[in-house]
Coordinates of C-alpha atoms and ligand atoms in Angstrom, one line a residue:
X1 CA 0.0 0.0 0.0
X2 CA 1.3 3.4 -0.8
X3 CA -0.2 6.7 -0.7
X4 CA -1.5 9.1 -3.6
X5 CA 2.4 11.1 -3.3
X6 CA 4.2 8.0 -3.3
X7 CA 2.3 6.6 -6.7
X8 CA 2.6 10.2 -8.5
X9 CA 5.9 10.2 -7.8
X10 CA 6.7 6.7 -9.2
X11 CA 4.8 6.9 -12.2
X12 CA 6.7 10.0 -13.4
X13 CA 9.7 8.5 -12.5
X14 CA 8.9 5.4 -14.4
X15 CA 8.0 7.8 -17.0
X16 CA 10.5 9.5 -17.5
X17 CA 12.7 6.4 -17.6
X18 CA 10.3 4.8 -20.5
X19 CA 10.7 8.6 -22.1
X20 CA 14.3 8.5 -21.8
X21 CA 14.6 4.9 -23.6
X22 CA 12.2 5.6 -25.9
X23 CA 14.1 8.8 -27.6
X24 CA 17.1 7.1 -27.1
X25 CA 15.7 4.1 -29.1
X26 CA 14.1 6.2 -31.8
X27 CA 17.3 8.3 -32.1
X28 CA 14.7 11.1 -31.7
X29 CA 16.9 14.6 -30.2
X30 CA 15.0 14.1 -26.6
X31 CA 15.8 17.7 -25.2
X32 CA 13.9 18.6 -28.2
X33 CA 11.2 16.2 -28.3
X34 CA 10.8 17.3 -24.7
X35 CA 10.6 21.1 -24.9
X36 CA 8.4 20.7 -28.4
X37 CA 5.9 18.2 -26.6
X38 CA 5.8 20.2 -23.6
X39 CA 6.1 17.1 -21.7
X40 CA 6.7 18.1 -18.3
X41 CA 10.4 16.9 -17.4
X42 CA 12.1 18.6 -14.3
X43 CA 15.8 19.0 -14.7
X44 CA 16.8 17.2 -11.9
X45 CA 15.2 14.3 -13.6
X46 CA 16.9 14.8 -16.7
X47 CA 20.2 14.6 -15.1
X48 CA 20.0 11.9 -12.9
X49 CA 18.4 9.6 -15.9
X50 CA 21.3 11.1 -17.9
X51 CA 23.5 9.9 -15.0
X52 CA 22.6 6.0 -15.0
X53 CA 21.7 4.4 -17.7
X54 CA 18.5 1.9 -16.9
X55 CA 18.7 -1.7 -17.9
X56 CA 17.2 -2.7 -21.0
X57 CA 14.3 -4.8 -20.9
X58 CA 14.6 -7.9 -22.2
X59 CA 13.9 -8.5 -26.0
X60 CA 10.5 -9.2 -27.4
X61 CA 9.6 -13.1 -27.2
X62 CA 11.0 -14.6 -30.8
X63 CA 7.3 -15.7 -31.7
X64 CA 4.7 -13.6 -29.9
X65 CA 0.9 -15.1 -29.9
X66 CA -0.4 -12.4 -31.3
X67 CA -1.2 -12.9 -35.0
X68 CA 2.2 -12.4 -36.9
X69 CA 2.9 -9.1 -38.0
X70 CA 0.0 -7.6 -36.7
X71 CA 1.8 -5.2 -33.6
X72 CA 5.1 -3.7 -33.3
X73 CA 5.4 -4.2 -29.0
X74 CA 5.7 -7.2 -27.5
X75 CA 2.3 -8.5 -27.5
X76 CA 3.0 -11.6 -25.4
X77 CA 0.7 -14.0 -23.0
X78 CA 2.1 -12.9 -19.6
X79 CA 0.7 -9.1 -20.2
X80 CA -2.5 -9.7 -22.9
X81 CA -4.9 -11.5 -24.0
X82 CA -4.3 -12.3 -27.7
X83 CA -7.4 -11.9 -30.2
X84 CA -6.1 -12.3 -33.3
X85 CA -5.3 -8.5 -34.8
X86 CA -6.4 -7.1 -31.5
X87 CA -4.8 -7.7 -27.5
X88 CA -6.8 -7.5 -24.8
X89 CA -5.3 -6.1 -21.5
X90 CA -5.2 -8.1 -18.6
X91 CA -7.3 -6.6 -15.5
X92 CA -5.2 -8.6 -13.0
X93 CA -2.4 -6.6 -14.2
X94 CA -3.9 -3.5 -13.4
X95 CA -3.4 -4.0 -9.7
X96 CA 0.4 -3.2 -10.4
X97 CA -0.4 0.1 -12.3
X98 CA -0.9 3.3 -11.3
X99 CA -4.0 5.7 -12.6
X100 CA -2.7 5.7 -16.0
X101 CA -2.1 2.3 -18.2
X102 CA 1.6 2.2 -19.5
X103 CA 2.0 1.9 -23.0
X104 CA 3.5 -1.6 -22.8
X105 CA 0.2 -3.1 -21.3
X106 CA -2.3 -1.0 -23.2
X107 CA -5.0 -2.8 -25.3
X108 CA -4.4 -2.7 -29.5
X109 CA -7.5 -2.6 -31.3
X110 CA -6.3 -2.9 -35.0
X111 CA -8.6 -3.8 -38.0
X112 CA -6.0 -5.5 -40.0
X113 CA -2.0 -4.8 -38.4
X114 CA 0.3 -1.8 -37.6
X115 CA 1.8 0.4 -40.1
X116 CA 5.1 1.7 -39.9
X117 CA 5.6 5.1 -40.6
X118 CA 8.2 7.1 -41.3
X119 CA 8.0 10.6 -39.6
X120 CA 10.3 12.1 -42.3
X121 CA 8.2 11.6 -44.9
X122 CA 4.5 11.8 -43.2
X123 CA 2.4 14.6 -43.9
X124 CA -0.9 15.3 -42.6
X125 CA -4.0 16.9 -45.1
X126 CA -6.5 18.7 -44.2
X127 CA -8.7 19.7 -46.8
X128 CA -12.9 19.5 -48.1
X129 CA -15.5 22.0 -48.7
X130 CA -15.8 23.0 -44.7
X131 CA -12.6 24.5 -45.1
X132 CA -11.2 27.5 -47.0
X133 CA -7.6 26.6 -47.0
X134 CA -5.9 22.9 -47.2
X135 CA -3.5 22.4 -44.8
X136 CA -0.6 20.2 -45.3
X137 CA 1.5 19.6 -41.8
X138 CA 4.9 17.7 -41.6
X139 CA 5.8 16.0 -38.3
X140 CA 7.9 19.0 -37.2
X141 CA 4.9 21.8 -37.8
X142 CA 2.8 19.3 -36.0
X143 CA 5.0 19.4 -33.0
X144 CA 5.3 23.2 -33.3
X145 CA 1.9 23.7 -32.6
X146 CA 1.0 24.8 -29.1
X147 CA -0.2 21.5 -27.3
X148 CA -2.1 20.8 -24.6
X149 CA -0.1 18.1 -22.4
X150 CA -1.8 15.8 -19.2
X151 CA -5.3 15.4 -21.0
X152 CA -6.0 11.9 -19.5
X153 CA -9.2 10.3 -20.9
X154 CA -9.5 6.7 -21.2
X155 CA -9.5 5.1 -25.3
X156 CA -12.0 2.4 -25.0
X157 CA -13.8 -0.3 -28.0
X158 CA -17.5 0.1 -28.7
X159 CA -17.0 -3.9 -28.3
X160 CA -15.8 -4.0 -24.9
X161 CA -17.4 -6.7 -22.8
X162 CA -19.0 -8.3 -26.2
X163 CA -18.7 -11.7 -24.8
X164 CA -20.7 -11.3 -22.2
X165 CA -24.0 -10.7 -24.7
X166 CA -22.8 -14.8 -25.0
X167 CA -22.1 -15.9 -21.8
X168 CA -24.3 -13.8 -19.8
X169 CA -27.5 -13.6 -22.0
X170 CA -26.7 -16.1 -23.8
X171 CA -26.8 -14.4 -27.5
X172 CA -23.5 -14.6 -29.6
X173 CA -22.9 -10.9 -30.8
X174 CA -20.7 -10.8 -33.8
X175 CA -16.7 -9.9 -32.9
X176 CA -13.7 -10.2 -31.1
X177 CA -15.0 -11.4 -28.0
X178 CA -13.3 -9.2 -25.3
X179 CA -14.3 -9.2 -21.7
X180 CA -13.5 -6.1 -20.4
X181 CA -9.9 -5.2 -21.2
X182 CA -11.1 -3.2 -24.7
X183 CA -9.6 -0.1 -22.6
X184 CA -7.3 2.0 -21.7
X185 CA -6.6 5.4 -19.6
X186 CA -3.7 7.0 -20.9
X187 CA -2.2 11.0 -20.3
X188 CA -2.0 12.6 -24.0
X189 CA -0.3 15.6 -25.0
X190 CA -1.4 16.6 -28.5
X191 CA -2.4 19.6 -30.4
X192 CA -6.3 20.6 -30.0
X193 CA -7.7 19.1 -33.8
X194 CA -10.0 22.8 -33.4
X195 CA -6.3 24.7 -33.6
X196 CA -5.4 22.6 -37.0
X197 CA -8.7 23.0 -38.5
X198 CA -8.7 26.9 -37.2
X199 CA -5.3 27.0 -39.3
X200 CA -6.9 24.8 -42.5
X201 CA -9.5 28.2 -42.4
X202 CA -12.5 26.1 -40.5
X203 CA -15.8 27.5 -42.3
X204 CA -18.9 28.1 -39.9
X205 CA -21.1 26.0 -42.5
X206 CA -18.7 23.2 -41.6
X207 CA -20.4 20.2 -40.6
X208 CA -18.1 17.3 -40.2
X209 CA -14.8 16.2 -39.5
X210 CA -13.4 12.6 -41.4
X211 CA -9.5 11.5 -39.9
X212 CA -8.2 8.5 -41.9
X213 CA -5.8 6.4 -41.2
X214 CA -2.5 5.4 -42.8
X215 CA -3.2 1.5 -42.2
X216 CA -4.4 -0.8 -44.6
X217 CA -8.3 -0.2 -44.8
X218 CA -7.7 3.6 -44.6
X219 CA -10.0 3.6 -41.2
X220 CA -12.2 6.7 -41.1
X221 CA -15.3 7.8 -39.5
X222 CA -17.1 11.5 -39.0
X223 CA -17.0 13.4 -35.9
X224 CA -19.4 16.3 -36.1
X225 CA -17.7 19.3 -36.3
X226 CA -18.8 20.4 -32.4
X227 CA -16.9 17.1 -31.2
X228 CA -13.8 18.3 -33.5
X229 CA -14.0 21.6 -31.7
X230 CA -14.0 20.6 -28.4
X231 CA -11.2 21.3 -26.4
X232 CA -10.0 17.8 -25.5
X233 CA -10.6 16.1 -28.7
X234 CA -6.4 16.2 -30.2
X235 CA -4.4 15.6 -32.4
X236 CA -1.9 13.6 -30.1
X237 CA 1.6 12.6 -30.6
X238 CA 2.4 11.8 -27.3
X239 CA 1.3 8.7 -24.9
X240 CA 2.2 8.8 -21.1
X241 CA 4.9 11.1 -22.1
X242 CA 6.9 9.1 -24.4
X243 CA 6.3 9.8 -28.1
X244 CA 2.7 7.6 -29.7
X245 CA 4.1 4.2 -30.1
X246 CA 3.5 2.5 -33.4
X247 CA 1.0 0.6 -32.3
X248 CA -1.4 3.0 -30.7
X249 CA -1.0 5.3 -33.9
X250 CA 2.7 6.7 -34.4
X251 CA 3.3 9.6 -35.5
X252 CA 0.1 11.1 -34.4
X253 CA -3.6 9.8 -33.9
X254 CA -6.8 11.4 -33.3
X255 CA -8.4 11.6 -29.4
X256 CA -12.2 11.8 -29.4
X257 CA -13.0 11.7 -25.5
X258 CA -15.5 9.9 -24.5
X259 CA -16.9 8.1 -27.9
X260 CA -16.1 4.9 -29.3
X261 CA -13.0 3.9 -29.7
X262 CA -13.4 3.9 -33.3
X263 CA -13.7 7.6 -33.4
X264 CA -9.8 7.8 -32.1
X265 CA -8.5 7.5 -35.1
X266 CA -5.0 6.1 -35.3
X267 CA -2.1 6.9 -38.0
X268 CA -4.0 10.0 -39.4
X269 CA -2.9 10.8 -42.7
X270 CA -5.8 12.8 -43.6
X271 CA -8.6 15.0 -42.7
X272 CA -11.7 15.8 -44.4
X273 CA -13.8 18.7 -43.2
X274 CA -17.1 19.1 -45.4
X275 CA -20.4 20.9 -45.4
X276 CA -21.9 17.9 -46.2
X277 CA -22.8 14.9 -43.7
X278 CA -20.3 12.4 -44.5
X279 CA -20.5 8.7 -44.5
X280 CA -17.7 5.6 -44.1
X281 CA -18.3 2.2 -43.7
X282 CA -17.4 2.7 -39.9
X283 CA -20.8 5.2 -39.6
X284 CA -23.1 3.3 -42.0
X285 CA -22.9 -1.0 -41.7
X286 CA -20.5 -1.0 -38.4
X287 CA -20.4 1.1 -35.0
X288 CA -24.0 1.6 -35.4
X289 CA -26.6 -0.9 -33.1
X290 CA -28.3 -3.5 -35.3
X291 CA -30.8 -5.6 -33.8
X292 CA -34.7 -5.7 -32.9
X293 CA -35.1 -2.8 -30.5
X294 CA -33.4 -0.5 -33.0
X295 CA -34.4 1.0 -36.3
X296 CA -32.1 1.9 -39.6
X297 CA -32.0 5.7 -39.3
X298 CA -31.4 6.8 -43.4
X299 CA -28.0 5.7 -45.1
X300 CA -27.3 4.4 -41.2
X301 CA -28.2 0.5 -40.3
X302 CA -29.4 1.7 -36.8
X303 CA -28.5 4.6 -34.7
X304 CA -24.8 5.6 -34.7
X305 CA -22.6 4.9 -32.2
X306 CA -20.9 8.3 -30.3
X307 CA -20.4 8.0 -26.3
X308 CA -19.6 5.2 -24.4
X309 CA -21.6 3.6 -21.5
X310 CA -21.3 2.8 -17.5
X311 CA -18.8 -0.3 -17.2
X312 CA -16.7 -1.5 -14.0
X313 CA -14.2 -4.3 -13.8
X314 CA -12.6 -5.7 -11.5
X315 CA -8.4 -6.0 -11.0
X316 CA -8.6 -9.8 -10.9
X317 CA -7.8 -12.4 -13.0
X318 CA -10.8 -14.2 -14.8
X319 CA -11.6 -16.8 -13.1
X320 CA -9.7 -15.5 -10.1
X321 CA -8.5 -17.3 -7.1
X322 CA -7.8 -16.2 -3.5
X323 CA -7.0 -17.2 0.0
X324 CA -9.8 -17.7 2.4
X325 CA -9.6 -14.6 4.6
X326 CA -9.9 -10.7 4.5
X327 CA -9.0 -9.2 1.1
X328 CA -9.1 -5.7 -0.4
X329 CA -10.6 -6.0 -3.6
X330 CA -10.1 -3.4 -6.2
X331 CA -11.2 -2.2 -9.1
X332 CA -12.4 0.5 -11.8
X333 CA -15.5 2.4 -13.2
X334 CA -15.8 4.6 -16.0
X335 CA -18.3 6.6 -18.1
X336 CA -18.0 8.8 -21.3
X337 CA -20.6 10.8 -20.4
X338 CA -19.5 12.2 -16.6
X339 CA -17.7 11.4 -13.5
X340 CA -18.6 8.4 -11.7
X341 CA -20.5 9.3 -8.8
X342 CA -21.2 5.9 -6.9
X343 CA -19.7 2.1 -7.0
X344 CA -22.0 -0.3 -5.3
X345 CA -20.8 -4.4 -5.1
X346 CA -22.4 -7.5 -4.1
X347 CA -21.1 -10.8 -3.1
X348 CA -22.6 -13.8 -4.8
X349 CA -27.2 -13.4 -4.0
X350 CA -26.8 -11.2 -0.9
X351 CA -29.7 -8.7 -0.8
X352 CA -28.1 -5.7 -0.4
X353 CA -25.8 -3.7 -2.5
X354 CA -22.7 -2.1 -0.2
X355 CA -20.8 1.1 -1.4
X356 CA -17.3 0.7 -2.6
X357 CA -14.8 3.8 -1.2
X358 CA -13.8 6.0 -4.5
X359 CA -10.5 6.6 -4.7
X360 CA -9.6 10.6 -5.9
X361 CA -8.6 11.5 -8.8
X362 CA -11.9 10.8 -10.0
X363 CA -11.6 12.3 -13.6
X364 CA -14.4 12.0 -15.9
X365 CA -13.9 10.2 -19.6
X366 CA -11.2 8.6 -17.6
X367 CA -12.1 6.3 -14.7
X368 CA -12.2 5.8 -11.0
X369 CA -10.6 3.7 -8.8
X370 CA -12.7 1.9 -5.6
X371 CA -12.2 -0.6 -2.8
X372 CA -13.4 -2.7 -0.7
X373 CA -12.9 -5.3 2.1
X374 CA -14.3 -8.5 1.7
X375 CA -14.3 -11.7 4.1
X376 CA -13.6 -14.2 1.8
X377 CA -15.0 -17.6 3.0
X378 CA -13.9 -20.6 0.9
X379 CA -15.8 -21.9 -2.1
X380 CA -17.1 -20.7 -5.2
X381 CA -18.3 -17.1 -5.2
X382 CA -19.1 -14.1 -7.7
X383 CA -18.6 -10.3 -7.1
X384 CA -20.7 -7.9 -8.9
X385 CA -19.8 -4.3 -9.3
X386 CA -22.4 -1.0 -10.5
X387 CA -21.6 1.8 -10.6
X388 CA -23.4 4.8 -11.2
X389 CA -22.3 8.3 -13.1
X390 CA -23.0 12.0 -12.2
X391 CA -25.7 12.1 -15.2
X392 CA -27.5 9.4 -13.3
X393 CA -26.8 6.7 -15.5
X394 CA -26.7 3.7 -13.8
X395 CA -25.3 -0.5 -15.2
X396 CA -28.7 -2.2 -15.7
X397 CA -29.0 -5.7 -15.3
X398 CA -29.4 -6.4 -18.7
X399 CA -29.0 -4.6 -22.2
X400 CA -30.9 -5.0 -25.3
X401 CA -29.3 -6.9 -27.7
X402 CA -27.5 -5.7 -31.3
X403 CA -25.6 -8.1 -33.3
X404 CA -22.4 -6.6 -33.1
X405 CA -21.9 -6.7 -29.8
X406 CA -21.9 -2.7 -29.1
X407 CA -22.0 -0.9 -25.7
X408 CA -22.1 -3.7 -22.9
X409 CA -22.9 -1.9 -20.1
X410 CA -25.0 -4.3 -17.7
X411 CA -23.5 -5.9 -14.5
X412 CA -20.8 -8.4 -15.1
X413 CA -20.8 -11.5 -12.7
X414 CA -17.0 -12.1 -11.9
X415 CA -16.5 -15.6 -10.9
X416 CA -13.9 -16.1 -7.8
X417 CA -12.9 -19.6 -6.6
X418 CA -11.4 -18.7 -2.6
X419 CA -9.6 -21.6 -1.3
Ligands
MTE501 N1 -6.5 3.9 -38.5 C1 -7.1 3.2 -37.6 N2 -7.6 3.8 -36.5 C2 -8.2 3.1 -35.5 C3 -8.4 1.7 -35.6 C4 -7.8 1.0 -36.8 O1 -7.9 -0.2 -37.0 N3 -7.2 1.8 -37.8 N4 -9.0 1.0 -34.6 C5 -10.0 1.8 -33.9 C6 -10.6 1.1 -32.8 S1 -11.9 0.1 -33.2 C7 -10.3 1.3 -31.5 S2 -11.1 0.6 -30.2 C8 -9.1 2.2 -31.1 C9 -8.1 1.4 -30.3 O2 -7.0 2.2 -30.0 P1 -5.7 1.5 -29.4 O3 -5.3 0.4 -30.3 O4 -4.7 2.6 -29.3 O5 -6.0 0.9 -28.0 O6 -8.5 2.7 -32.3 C10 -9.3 3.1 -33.3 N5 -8.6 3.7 -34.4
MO502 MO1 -13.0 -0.5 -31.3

């Protein structure tokens, strides 16, 4: 157990180690980087990181599970879940980390693998009928711009918890069947998308916003232009203060807080601003809810996907295992739409539902961190966490089905064997 000091002060110290490696490894001038990104560094840190050289980690695993060629970390067993292009995070891992995820454990959501892109040659476009002058950026204007650093949101997939449409109401949704670990809080420093758009001369009659990607499918989806504009939604080219990694979008990706994961969209390459409403696959036949208590809506096979929903998890292994005795049991709740303003659990059919103790910072398209004690007698057991945002939205125990598996949100059932 340490204290909310103790933890800041080791995760910018592990920080700026991972920062320090990072540059080093991507031969990337790091003073400049630094001072560019506005990533907070204080010079003492600089020089004693400068002093002693940490060890290097160990080498990626020769043949990692993940499907080959898909990621450029080390996507191995011990720290995911492997899903064929994607890797889920492990929630038992998160008992080691701090408020943020580090970027070696974060979860990849790719639809076919990782480019790699060169920085030297990557340009950004920004061009349509919403605005009056195309913008083209190189990777040094980008980092130019003034940034905003320490915007901590979480990145999470509209399919998180699709498995449990399966195994807890007992319809298959269509998917990568990922319990809960489709997400990730990260801190981002990036330029504000408004600023870039401002500079692309934004029109008023501008109506929405299209990032693609540099990847394979050219991944794109519309933002309205009021979500572009917001003052959190960025351009980001740094993660947890070390510059994107490859597989979360290097050199920069978009940051939409709050919506779909699909709406972050990674290895951006190009921006479309239009007067018109625009349309991608991702907005028309996928991230929108298909299913019998939803209608098509227009070009749109059901209504389109934008925020994400209530969710807890739990920071135990699934199935988990403990020792007969008293445990604190942790865990984490999240909206997109506020701050969470109450965590409830309840042990296996007890009647009543107990409040967990929130744990500050509480911050809102991030998550929050509770506890609670628990008496574990031995035997098979499940917890069950809800938790309840400042809007008043609440985890149900159920949620209507769509066949793609979209916006879990009821009460999960996590099953604990205590011996
Ligand atoms: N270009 C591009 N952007 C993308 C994707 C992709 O496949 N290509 N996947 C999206 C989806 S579905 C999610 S959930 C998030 C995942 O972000 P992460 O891999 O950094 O966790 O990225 C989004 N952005
Ligand atoms: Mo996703």
């Amino acid at each position: 157990m340490h204290g909310e000091r103790d933890e800041a002060s080791y995760e910018q110290a592990r920080r700026e180690e991972r920062l320090w490696r990072a540059a080093r490894e991507a031969g990337l001038p790091r003073r400049r980087f630094l001072q560019q990104a506005g990533v907070a560094v204080v010079g003492t840190a600089l020089g004693s990181c400068g002093g002693r050289a940490p060890a290097d980690r160990a080498a990626p695993a020769a043949a990692p599970p993940g499907a080959a060629g898909t990621f450029v970390k080390a996507v191995t067993e011990d720290r995911f879940i492997p899903l064929g292009t994607n890797a889920e995070m492990r929630w038992d891992q998160m008992a080691r980390q701090g408020y943020v995820v580090g970027n070696d454990l974060f979860f990849v959501r790719d639809h076919t693998s990782t480019p790699r892109i060169d920085p030297a040659t990557w340009r950004l476009v920004v061009s349509g009928s919403g605005v009056a002058r195309p913008l083209e950026l190189s990777y040094d204007e980008l980092l130019a711009l003034p940034a905003r650093t320490s915007v901590t949101r979480f990145v999470e997939c509209a399919g998180n918890g699709r498995a449990f449409f399966n195994d807890a109401q007992g319809e298959k949704a269509r998917g990568t069947q990922w319990r809960l670990g489709a997400i990730g809080v990260a801190e981002w420093t990036g330029v504000p998308l408004g600023e870039v758009l401002e500079r692309a001369g934004l029109k008023p009659t501008a109506r929405d916003v299209m990032p693609a990607g540099l990847d394979e499918l050219k991944v794109r989806r519309p933002i309205p232009v009021a979500k572009a504009l917001q003052d959190d939604t960025l351009l980001v080219f740094a993660m947890n203060g070390e510059p994107l990694p490859a597989d979360h979008g290097f050199p920069a990706r978009v940051l939409v807080p709050g919506w779909v994961g699909i709406a972050s969209i990674k290895w951006a390459g190009h921006i479309e601003v239009s007067e018109e409403p625009l349309f991608s696959d991702w907005n028309t036949g996928s991230y929108v809810l298909i299913g019998p208590a939803y209608q098509p809506e227009g070009r749109h096979k059901g209504p389109v996907l934008t925020s994400q929903v209530v969710k807890s998890a739990l920071e135990l292994a699934w199935p988990a295992s403990l020792a007969a005795g008293r445990h604190t049991i942790r865990g984490r709740s999240w909206s997109g739409q506020g701050r969470i303003a109450k965590v409830e659990y309840r042990i296996d059919d007890d009647p009543a539902w107990r409040p967990a103790q929130l744990h500050e910072p509480n911050i809102p398209m991030a998550w929050a961190r509770w506890s609670f004690t628990w008496d574990a007698p031995p035997g098979g057991h499940t917890i069950k966490v809800r938790a309840t945002d400042d809007q008043g939205s609440i985890q149900p125990d159920r949620v209507p089905f769509n066949e793609m598996g979209y916006l879990y949100s009821a009460i999960v059932a996590h099953p604990v064997s205590v011996a």
